[in-house]
Amino acid sequence: MLKRRLVFALGVFVLSSVGIVEETLAAGEEGVQLGVRPFYLVDKMDEGDLKTKLQRCKAGPFSPSDFSIGHRGAPLQFPEHTKESYVAAARQGAGIMECDVTFTKDRELVCRHSQCDLHTTTNILAIPDLAAKCSEPFIPADPENGAKASAKCCTSDITLAEFKTLEGKMDGANEMALTVEAYLNGTPSFRTDSYAGAGTLLTHAESINLFKELGVKFTPELKSPEVQMPYEGDYRQEDYAQQLIDDYKTAGVAPEDVWVQSFHLDDIKYWIANESAFGSQAVYLDGRYNDDAFDISNPESWSPTMDELVAAGVKILAPPMWMLVETDDAGVITPSTYANAAKVAGLELITWTIERSGLLAGGGGWYYQTVAESIDHDGDMYELLDVIARDVGVLGIFSDWPATVTYYANCMGID
């Protein structure tokens, strides 16, 4: 099982390597700051035993938990994969943090959710010299012909030095924009720009140093390249996968504190075969829902099967949370056929992503699709989390606002 590690020691800590200012905590405090949201969600729950239990622990104290995984930091309110987002997630008690890893034109590893998302997550389009290097320039919307505004800017379009001049912003774009300024002003309504000023971008190595100083563990995801591999003829997928591991070795990080992830089974197999200390707890992100032949309720459509994954050395499987649950005839949320099959095969489970759906009225959207009939208000978030935690038995859950999961983990005594 994942084990909890306290993020903040008592007294003063200094995060000098990434320029975070010195902060002092009062004696006796553990540094976890949950804010009002978990309490708001509990208040919105239907009456019942779970609500009562969650209300009883509202006075705390609250400690970090490895069950609470910072998905790109805390991107519900902070620009994803920025120093500020990661620090916010640590303050909310996330025990593990994610840097999605991709590479620049000069093959340096950086934290971005996609190799080609700079046009929606940074200010690159507002910098003419760098915008000119984008794979696809900004094209304004053409409302009369129904054409949306577009652009495509990739980390592989620019060098690391150029990447470090960018500022992170809330992910989003105004697809009806006629100007770059309007295009960049596209934050989804359920998020906020209140903390979006000048987000600090990080290299993968810088994220490792930051996470070490925050006292959290690591779950990097090797993102799919959007350039042809081998890149420039000689940078192979295997080189890319090895480079990620090498950053942890250089930083002296213990393999047991790292859960490397990938949607590509070949990456997992590479780590198992070549870096067994890290590969032994590599996480296979299950994206097979994109396969038209995949039926979550029919094990015969699953290729590879659960047993074949185990035979290949996979120990941890990570599907989106909707794949782990279903509703019975009475509308009660229960573990899915998929979840039960994974456990029978001996696979551990991690899931994603809570706090990424906005208001849950009307079914909750993509992440709740298999239980939509039982979701009609924000308080139902904890009802689903309880089933995933206790009945499915996941090791941890990614969250765009870790405080929500940290609160639950503390109330339920989950380390």
Short mmCIF file of C-alpha atoms in Angstrom, two decimals:
data_model
loop_
_atom_site.label_atom_id
_atom_site.label_comp_id
_atom_site.label_asym_id
_atom_site.label_seq_id
_atom_site.Cartn_x
_atom_site.Cartn_y
_atom_site.Cartn_z
CA MET A 1 0.00 0.00 0.00
CA LEU A 2 0.96 3.57 -0.49
CA LYS A 3 2.05 5.14 2.77
CA ARG A 4 1.49 8.66 4.02
CA ARG A 5 4.35 11.10 4.38
CA LEU A 6 4.03 14.41 6.21
CA VAL A 7 4.57 17.23 3.74
CA PHE A 8 5.63 19.95 6.13
CA ALA A 9 7.88 19.70 9.14
CA LEU A 10 7.36 22.01 12.05
CA GLY A 11 9.01 25.36 11.91
CA VAL A 12 10.58 26.97 8.84
CA PHE A 13 11.14 25.47 5.44
CA VAL A 14 12.88 27.05 2.45
CA LEU A 15 12.36 26.01 -1.16
CA SER A 16 15.31 27.86 -2.56
CA SER A 17 15.99 25.75 -5.66
CA VAL A 18 12.77 26.85 -7.35
CA GLY A 19 12.50 30.25 -5.76
CA ILE A 20 9.65 29.60 -3.34
CA VAL A 21 9.69 32.05 -0.50
CA GLU A 22 10.41 31.07 3.06
CA GLU A 23 7.34 30.22 5.07
CA THR A 24 6.90 29.69 8.79
CA LEU A 25 4.32 27.37 10.30
CA ALA A 26 3.09 27.77 13.83
CA ALA A 27 4.32 25.17 16.28
CA GLY A 28 2.12 22.09 16.28
CA GLU A 29 0.70 22.63 12.80
CA GLU A 30 1.24 20.04 10.08
CA GLY A 31 0.70 22.47 7.24
CA VAL A 32 -2.44 20.97 5.67
CA GLN A 33 -4.86 23.70 4.65
CA LEU A 34 -8.11 22.25 3.30
CA GLY A 35 -10.08 25.46 2.85
CA VAL A 36 -13.87 25.50 2.67
CA ARG A 37 -14.58 23.19 -0.27
CA PRO A 38 -14.58 19.78 1.46
CA PHE A 39 -16.96 21.13 4.10
CA TYR A 40 -19.21 22.60 1.42
CA LEU A 41 -19.38 19.23 -0.35
CA VAL A 42 -20.21 17.41 2.89
CA ASP A 43 -22.97 19.93 3.62
CA LYS A 44 -24.47 19.21 0.18
CA MET A 45 -24.63 15.43 0.74
CA ASP A 46 -27.89 13.60 1.25
CA GLU A 47 -28.53 12.64 4.86
CA GLY A 48 -27.11 9.28 5.82
CA ASP A 49 -24.35 7.38 7.61
CA LEU A 50 -21.59 8.58 5.28
CA LYS A 51 -22.49 12.24 5.71
CA THR A 52 -22.64 11.81 9.47
CA LYS A 53 -19.23 10.17 9.56
CA LEU A 54 -17.66 12.88 7.39
CA GLN A 55 -19.21 15.61 9.54
CA ARG A 56 -17.76 14.15 12.71
CA CYS A 57 -14.17 14.75 11.62
CA LYS A 58 -14.62 18.37 10.51
CA ALA A 59 -12.48 19.65 13.39
CA GLY A 60 -9.46 17.67 12.17
CA PRO A 61 -6.55 17.50 12.65
CA PHE A 62 -5.69 16.76 9.02
CA SER A 63 -2.51 15.20 7.69
CA PRO A 64 -1.22 14.51 4.17
CA SER A 65 -2.18 11.22 2.57
CA ASP A 66 -0.76 9.22 -0.32
CA PHE A 67 -4.36 8.35 -1.17
CA SER A 68 -4.68 11.99 -2.30
CA ILE A 69 -2.80 12.46 -5.59
CA GLY A 70 -2.33 15.95 -7.04
CA HIS A 71 -3.42 15.70 -10.69
CA ARG A 72 -1.13 18.23 -12.40
CA GLY A 73 -1.08 19.96 -9.01
CA ALA A 74 -4.33 21.69 -8.10
CA PRO A 75 -5.63 22.82 -11.52
CA LEU A 76 -9.20 23.50 -10.41
CA GLN A 77 -7.93 26.94 -9.43
CA PHE A 78 -4.21 27.09 -10.33
CA PRO A 79 -2.54 26.78 -13.76
CA GLU A 80 -1.67 23.13 -14.21
CA HIS A 81 1.90 21.87 -13.97
CA THR A 82 3.17 25.11 -12.46
CA LYS A 83 5.13 25.65 -9.28
CA GLU A 84 2.15 27.47 -7.81
CA SER A 85 -0.22 24.60 -8.59
CA TYR A 86 2.08 22.02 -7.03
CA VAL A 87 2.62 24.05 -3.87
CA ALA A 88 -1.14 24.50 -3.53
CA ALA A 89 -1.66 20.74 -3.86
CA ALA A 90 0.97 20.01 -1.21
CA ARG A 91 -0.68 22.49 1.15
CA GLN A 92 -3.93 20.60 0.61
CA GLY A 93 -2.32 17.36 1.77
CA ALA A 94 -1.59 15.59 -1.50
CA GLY A 95 0.98 12.93 -0.65
CA ILE A 96 1.87 12.20 -4.27
CA MET A 97 2.23 14.64 -7.16
CA GLU A 98 2.11 14.25 -10.93
CA CYS A 99 4.38 15.77 -13.53
CA ASP A 100 3.22 14.83 -17.02
CA VAL A 101 6.46 14.55 -18.96
CA THR A 102 7.17 15.59 -22.53
CA PHE A 103 10.21 17.01 -24.33
CA THR A 104 11.36 20.22 -25.99
CA LYS A 105 13.03 20.77 -29.35
CA ASP A 106 16.41 20.20 -27.70
CA ARG A 107 15.16 17.01 -25.98
CA GLU A 108 14.84 18.40 -22.47
CA LEU A 109 12.06 16.99 -20.29
CA VAL A 110 9.40 19.38 -19.05
CA CYS A 111 6.07 19.19 -17.22
CA ARG A 112 3.13 19.53 -19.63
CA HIS A 113 -0.03 17.47 -20.01
CA SER A 114 0.52 17.22 -23.75
CA GLN A 115 3.42 17.89 -26.06
CA CYS A 116 1.14 20.23 -28.00
CA ASP A 117 -0.92 22.17 -25.46
CA LEU A 118 1.15 25.35 -25.08
CA HIS A 119 -1.44 27.38 -26.98
CA THR A 120 -4.07 26.67 -24.30
CA THR A 121 -1.92 26.39 -21.15
CA THR A 122 0.62 29.20 -21.61
CA ASN A 123 0.97 32.69 -23.03
CA ILE A 124 3.05 31.57 -26.03
CA LEU A 125 0.64 33.09 -28.58
CA ALA A 126 1.07 36.49 -26.92
CA ILE A 127 4.83 36.41 -27.60
CA PRO A 128 5.25 37.05 -31.34
CA ASP A 129 8.75 35.58 -31.69
CA LEU A 130 7.66 32.31 -30.09
CA ALA A 131 4.20 32.24 -31.64
CA ALA A 132 5.92 32.30 -35.03
CA LYS A 133 7.53 28.95 -34.16
CA CYS A 134 4.25 27.16 -33.40
CA SER A 135 3.37 24.14 -35.51
CA GLU A 136 0.14 25.85 -36.52
CA PRO A 137 -0.31 29.62 -36.17
CA PHE A 138 -3.32 31.24 -34.58
CA ILE A 139 -6.25 31.38 -36.98
CA PRO A 140 -9.22 33.48 -35.85
CA ALA A 141 -12.74 32.13 -35.83
CA ASP A 142 -14.94 32.61 -38.88
CA PRO A 143 -18.45 32.69 -37.41
CA GLU A 144 -20.14 33.15 -40.77
CA ASN A 145 -18.74 29.84 -42.01
CA GLY A 146 -18.86 28.04 -38.64
CA ALA A 147 -15.06 27.79 -38.34
CA LYS A 148 -13.57 27.84 -34.83
CA ALA A 149 -10.40 29.66 -33.83
CA SER A 150 -7.36 27.38 -33.72
CA ALA A 151 -3.65 27.08 -33.04
CA LYS A 152 -1.14 24.36 -32.21
CA CYS A 153 1.98 25.08 -30.21
CA CYS A 154 4.21 22.24 -29.01
CA THR A 155 7.08 21.94 -26.59
CA SER A 156 8.98 20.39 -29.51
CA ASP A 157 8.60 23.67 -31.40
CA ILE A 158 10.86 25.52 -28.97
CA THR A 159 14.02 25.04 -26.92
CA LEU A 160 14.13 24.66 -23.16
CA ALA A 161 15.46 28.21 -22.82
CA GLU A 162 12.47 29.49 -24.79
CA PHE A 163 10.07 27.28 -22.82
CA LYS A 164 11.30 28.79 -19.56
CA THR A 165 10.30 32.28 -20.69
CA LEU A 166 6.64 31.25 -20.88
CA GLU A 167 4.02 31.73 -18.18
CA GLY A 168 1.40 29.16 -17.29
CA LYS A 169 -2.28 30.03 -17.48
CA MET A 170 -5.52 28.16 -16.83
CA ASP A 171 -6.04 25.56 -19.53
CA GLY A 172 -8.63 26.72 -22.02
CA ALA A 173 -9.27 28.64 -25.21
CA ASN A 174 -12.10 30.75 -26.59
CA GLU A 175 -12.84 28.95 -29.86
CA MET A 176 -14.97 31.84 -31.13
CA ALA A 177 -12.14 34.35 -30.69
CA LEU A 178 -11.19 36.82 -33.38
CA THR A 179 -7.95 37.87 -31.66
CA VAL A 180 -5.13 36.16 -29.76
CA GLU A 181 -6.07 38.04 -26.60
CA ALA A 182 -9.62 36.75 -26.77
CA TYR A 183 -8.45 33.22 -27.62
CA LEU A 184 -6.29 33.07 -24.50
CA ASN A 185 -9.25 34.18 -22.38
CA GLY A 186 -11.01 30.82 -22.39
CA THR A 187 -10.97 29.51 -18.82
CA PRO A 188 -13.91 27.11 -18.25
CA SER A 189 -16.66 28.61 -16.12
CA PHE A 190 -16.23 26.12 -13.25
CA ARG A 191 -12.61 27.15 -12.78
CA THR A 192 -11.16 30.57 -11.95
CA ASP A 193 -8.46 33.00 -13.03
CA SER A 194 -8.03 34.29 -9.48
CA TYR A 195 -4.64 32.54 -9.12
CA ALA A 196 -3.68 32.46 -12.78
CA GLY A 197 -1.16 35.26 -12.90
CA ALA A 198 2.26 34.30 -14.26
CA GLY A 199 2.36 30.59 -13.48
CA THR A 200 5.93 29.29 -13.20
CA LEU A 201 6.72 26.47 -15.65
CA LEU A 202 9.04 23.66 -14.58
CA THR A 203 11.37 21.16 -16.11
CA HIS A 204 10.93 17.57 -15.01
CA ALA A 205 14.14 17.83 -12.97
CA GLU A 206 12.90 21.00 -11.29
CA SER A 207 9.63 19.27 -10.39
CA ILE A 208 11.60 16.47 -8.74
CA ASN A 209 13.55 18.96 -6.64
CA LEU A 210 10.36 20.79 -5.71
CA PHE A 211 8.53 17.61 -4.74
CA LYS A 212 11.48 16.48 -2.63
CA GLU A 213 11.44 19.73 -0.72
CA LEU A 214 7.68 19.59 -0.30
CA GLY A 215 8.05 16.05 1.03
CA VAL A 216 5.70 14.46 -1.50
CA LYS A 217 6.20 11.39 -3.66
CA PHE A 218 6.25 11.17 -7.43
CA THR A 219 4.02 9.86 -10.20
CA PRO A 220 5.34 11.10 -13.56
CA GLU A 221 3.47 10.20 -16.73
CA LEU A 222 5.41 9.67 -19.96
CA LYS A 223 3.23 11.51 -22.46
CA SER A 224 2.73 10.30 -26.00
CA PRO A 225 4.99 12.19 -28.41
CA GLU A 226 3.15 14.15 -31.09
CA VAL A 227 6.23 14.19 -33.27
CA GLN A 228 7.35 11.20 -35.25
CA MET A 229 9.59 8.85 -33.32
CA PRO A 230 12.49 8.32 -33.49
CA TYR A 231 12.61 12.10 -33.18
CA GLU A 232 15.11 13.60 -35.62
CA GLY A 233 16.02 10.05 -36.57
CA ASP A 234 17.85 8.96 -33.42
CA TYR A 235 15.77 9.79 -30.29
CA ARG A 236 13.80 6.62 -29.73
CA GLN A 237 10.81 5.99 -27.47
CA GLU A 238 13.10 3.84 -25.34
CA ASP A 239 15.54 6.75 -24.98
CA TYR A 240 12.67 8.98 -23.89
CA ALA A 241 11.44 6.42 -21.32
CA GLN A 242 14.96 5.95 -19.98
CA GLN A 243 15.59 9.69 -19.75
CA LEU A 244 12.61 10.02 -17.41
CA ILE A 245 14.02 7.35 -15.08
CA ASP A 246 17.50 8.84 -15.24
CA ASP A 247 16.22 12.13 -13.80
CA TYR A 248 15.13 10.29 -10.64
CA LYS A 249 18.43 8.43 -10.38
CA THR A 250 20.36 11.68 -10.73
CA ALA A 251 18.25 13.26 -7.99
CA GLY A 252 18.79 10.29 -5.69
CA VAL A 253 15.08 9.47 -5.41
CA ALA A 254 14.25 6.03 -4.02
CA PRO A 255 12.39 3.92 -6.62
CA GLU A 256 9.73 2.97 -4.05
CA ASP A 257 8.70 6.64 -3.95
CA VAL A 258 8.06 6.78 -7.71
CA TRP A 259 5.05 5.48 -9.64
CA VAL A 260 5.90 5.94 -13.32
CA GLN A 261 2.86 5.98 -15.61
CA SER A 262 2.06 5.51 -19.27
CA PHE A 263 -0.93 4.79 -21.52
CA HIS A 264 1.42 2.70 -23.66
CA LEU A 265 1.97 -0.83 -22.48
CA ASP A 266 5.33 -0.98 -24.27
CA ASP A 267 6.62 1.79 -21.98
CA ILE A 268 5.57 -0.22 -18.93
CA LYS A 269 7.24 -3.33 -20.33
CA TYR A 270 10.42 -1.35 -21.03
CA TRP A 271 10.64 -0.16 -17.42
CA ILE A 272 9.91 -3.64 -16.08
CA ALA A 273 12.65 -5.16 -18.24
CA ASN A 274 15.30 -2.43 -17.97
CA GLU A 275 14.61 -0.57 -14.71
CA SER A 276 12.96 -3.19 -12.54
CA ALA A 277 13.24 -1.16 -9.33
CA PHE A 278 11.03 1.49 -10.92
CA GLY A 279 9.11 -0.86 -13.19
CA SER A 280 7.89 -3.00 -10.31
CA GLN A 281 5.29 -0.35 -9.46
CA ALA A 282 4.80 1.18 -12.89
CA VAL A 283 1.21 2.23 -13.55
CA TYR A 284 -0.53 1.20 -16.76
CA LEU A 285 -3.04 3.90 -17.61
CA ASP A 286 -5.95 2.16 -19.29
CA GLY A 287 -7.12 4.15 -22.29
CA ARG A 288 -8.77 1.25 -24.09
CA TYR A 289 -12.15 2.99 -23.82
CA ASN A 290 -11.10 4.72 -27.05
CA ASP A 291 -11.18 1.35 -28.82
CA ASP A 292 -14.54 0.77 -30.51
CA ALA A 293 -14.26 -2.94 -29.77
CA PHE A 294 -13.82 -2.38 -26.03
CA ASP A 295 -16.93 -3.04 -23.92
CA ILE A 296 -16.42 -2.37 -20.24
CA SER A 297 -19.13 -4.90 -19.32
CA ASN A 298 -17.77 -7.69 -21.53
CA PRO A 299 -14.40 -9.18 -20.47
CA GLU A 300 -14.14 -11.00 -23.80
CA SER A 301 -13.61 -7.61 -25.49
CA TRP A 302 -10.65 -6.71 -23.29
CA SER A 303 -7.33 -7.10 -25.04
CA PRO A 304 -5.05 -7.69 -23.31
CA THR A 305 -7.04 -9.47 -20.62
CA MET A 306 -6.45 -8.83 -16.94
CA ASP A 307 -4.52 -12.08 -16.65
CA GLU A 308 -2.38 -11.16 -19.67
CA LEU A 309 -1.50 -7.83 -18.04
CA VAL A 310 -0.40 -9.65 -14.91
CA ALA A 311 1.63 -12.11 -16.98
CA ALA A 312 3.39 -9.15 -18.62
CA GLY A 313 4.48 -7.92 -15.18
CA VAL A 314 1.88 -5.17 -14.68
CA LYS A 315 0.94 -4.73 -11.04
CA ILE A 316 -1.02 -1.47 -11.02
CA LEU A 317 -3.82 -0.55 -13.42
CA ALA A 318 -5.26 2.96 -13.65
CA PRO A 319 -8.54 3.48 -15.52
CA PRO A 320 -10.78 6.56 -15.32
CA MET A 321 -13.12 6.31 -12.37
CA TRP A 322 -16.24 5.64 -14.45
CA MET A 323 -14.76 2.29 -15.52
CA LEU A 324 -14.64 1.13 -11.89
CA VAL A 325 -18.31 1.66 -11.04
CA GLU A 326 -21.84 0.94 -12.22
CA THR A 327 -25.33 1.15 -10.76
CA ASP A 328 -27.55 -1.74 -9.77
CA ASP A 329 -31.29 -1.98 -10.41
CA ALA A 330 -31.97 0.20 -7.38
CA GLY A 331 -29.60 2.94 -8.56
CA VAL A 332 -26.96 2.10 -5.95
CA ILE A 333 -23.35 2.66 -7.04
CA THR A 334 -21.35 -0.58 -6.95
CA PRO A 335 -17.99 -1.87 -8.23
CA SER A 336 -18.07 -2.65 -11.95
CA THR A 337 -17.40 -5.94 -13.71
CA TYR A 338 -14.08 -4.40 -14.78
CA ALA A 339 -13.09 -3.48 -11.21
CA ASN A 340 -13.97 -6.91 -9.88
CA ALA A 341 -12.04 -8.65 -12.66
CA ALA A 342 -8.95 -6.55 -11.99
CA LYS A 343 -9.00 -7.45 -8.31
CA VAL A 344 -9.55 -11.17 -9.03
CA ALA A 345 -6.50 -11.09 -11.31
CA GLY A 346 -4.43 -9.58 -8.50
CA LEU A 347 -4.07 -6.09 -9.96
CA GLU A 348 -3.96 -3.03 -7.73
CA LEU A 349 -5.95 -0.01 -8.88
CA ILE A 350 -5.47 3.75 -9.00
CA THR A 351 -8.05 6.01 -10.65
CA TRP A 352 -8.61 9.47 -12.13
CA THR A 353 -9.93 12.20 -11.91
CA ILE A 354 -12.19 13.71 -9.28
CA GLU A 355 -12.89 17.48 -9.13
CA ARG A 356 -12.53 17.80 -12.92
CA SER A 357 -16.18 17.91 -13.93
CA GLY A 358 -17.59 21.21 -12.73
CA LEU A 359 -21.08 21.16 -11.22
CA LEU A 360 -22.48 17.64 -10.98
CA ALA A 361 -26.13 18.51 -11.58
CA GLY A 362 -27.49 16.43 -14.41
CA GLY A 363 -25.20 13.43 -14.17
CA GLY A 364 -21.68 14.80 -13.77
CA GLY A 365 -20.38 14.39 -17.33
CA TRP A 366 -17.66 12.12 -18.75
CA TYR A 367 -16.08 10.96 -15.50
CA TYR A 368 -19.45 9.87 -14.11
CA GLN A 369 -20.97 8.35 -17.25
CA THR A 370 -21.63 4.86 -15.89
CA VAL A 371 -23.40 6.18 -12.77
CA ALA A 372 -25.00 9.33 -14.19
CA GLU A 373 -28.47 8.30 -13.09
CA SER A 374 -27.31 8.43 -9.46
CA ILE A 375 -25.50 11.78 -9.69
CA ASP A 376 -27.47 15.00 -9.40
CA HIS A 377 -25.60 17.35 -7.04
CA ASP A 378 -22.08 18.11 -5.84
CA GLY A 379 -22.46 16.18 -2.59
CA ASP A 380 -22.65 12.97 -4.63
CA MET A 381 -18.91 13.35 -5.23
CA TYR A 382 -18.25 11.88 -1.79
CA GLU A 383 -20.78 9.08 -2.37
CA LEU A 384 -18.83 7.98 -5.44
CA LEU A 385 -15.46 8.43 -3.73
CA ASP A 386 -16.60 6.23 -0.85
CA VAL A 387 -17.50 3.37 -3.19
CA ILE A 388 -14.21 3.72 -5.08
CA ALA A 389 -12.21 3.81 -1.84
CA ARG A 390 -13.94 1.17 0.26
CA ASP A 391 -15.72 -1.17 -2.15
CA VAL A 392 -13.37 -1.05 -5.12
CA GLY A 393 -10.34 -0.57 -2.90
CA VAL A 394 -8.14 1.74 -4.96
CA LEU A 395 -4.68 2.70 -3.73
CA GLY A 396 -5.28 6.36 -4.51
CA ILE A 397 -7.21 8.80 -6.64
CA PHE A 398 -6.07 11.74 -8.74
CA SER A 399 -7.82 15.01 -7.97
CA ASP A 400 -7.80 18.49 -9.47
CA TRP A 401 -8.41 19.80 -5.93
CA PRO A 402 -6.60 17.45 -3.52
CA ALA A 403 -8.21 18.93 -0.39
CA THR A 404 -11.42 17.09 -1.26
CA VAL A 405 -9.70 13.71 -1.19
CA THR A 406 -7.41 14.57 1.73
CA TYR A 407 -10.47 15.34 3.88
CA TYR A 408 -12.05 11.99 3.03
CA ALA A 409 -8.81 10.07 3.59
CA ASN A 410 -8.33 11.60 7.03
CA CYS A 411 -11.92 10.93 8.05
CA MET A 412 -11.61 7.30 6.99
CA GLY A 413 -8.12 6.75 8.40
CA ILE A 414 -6.56 6.10 4.99
CA ASP A 415 -2.82 6.69 4.91
#
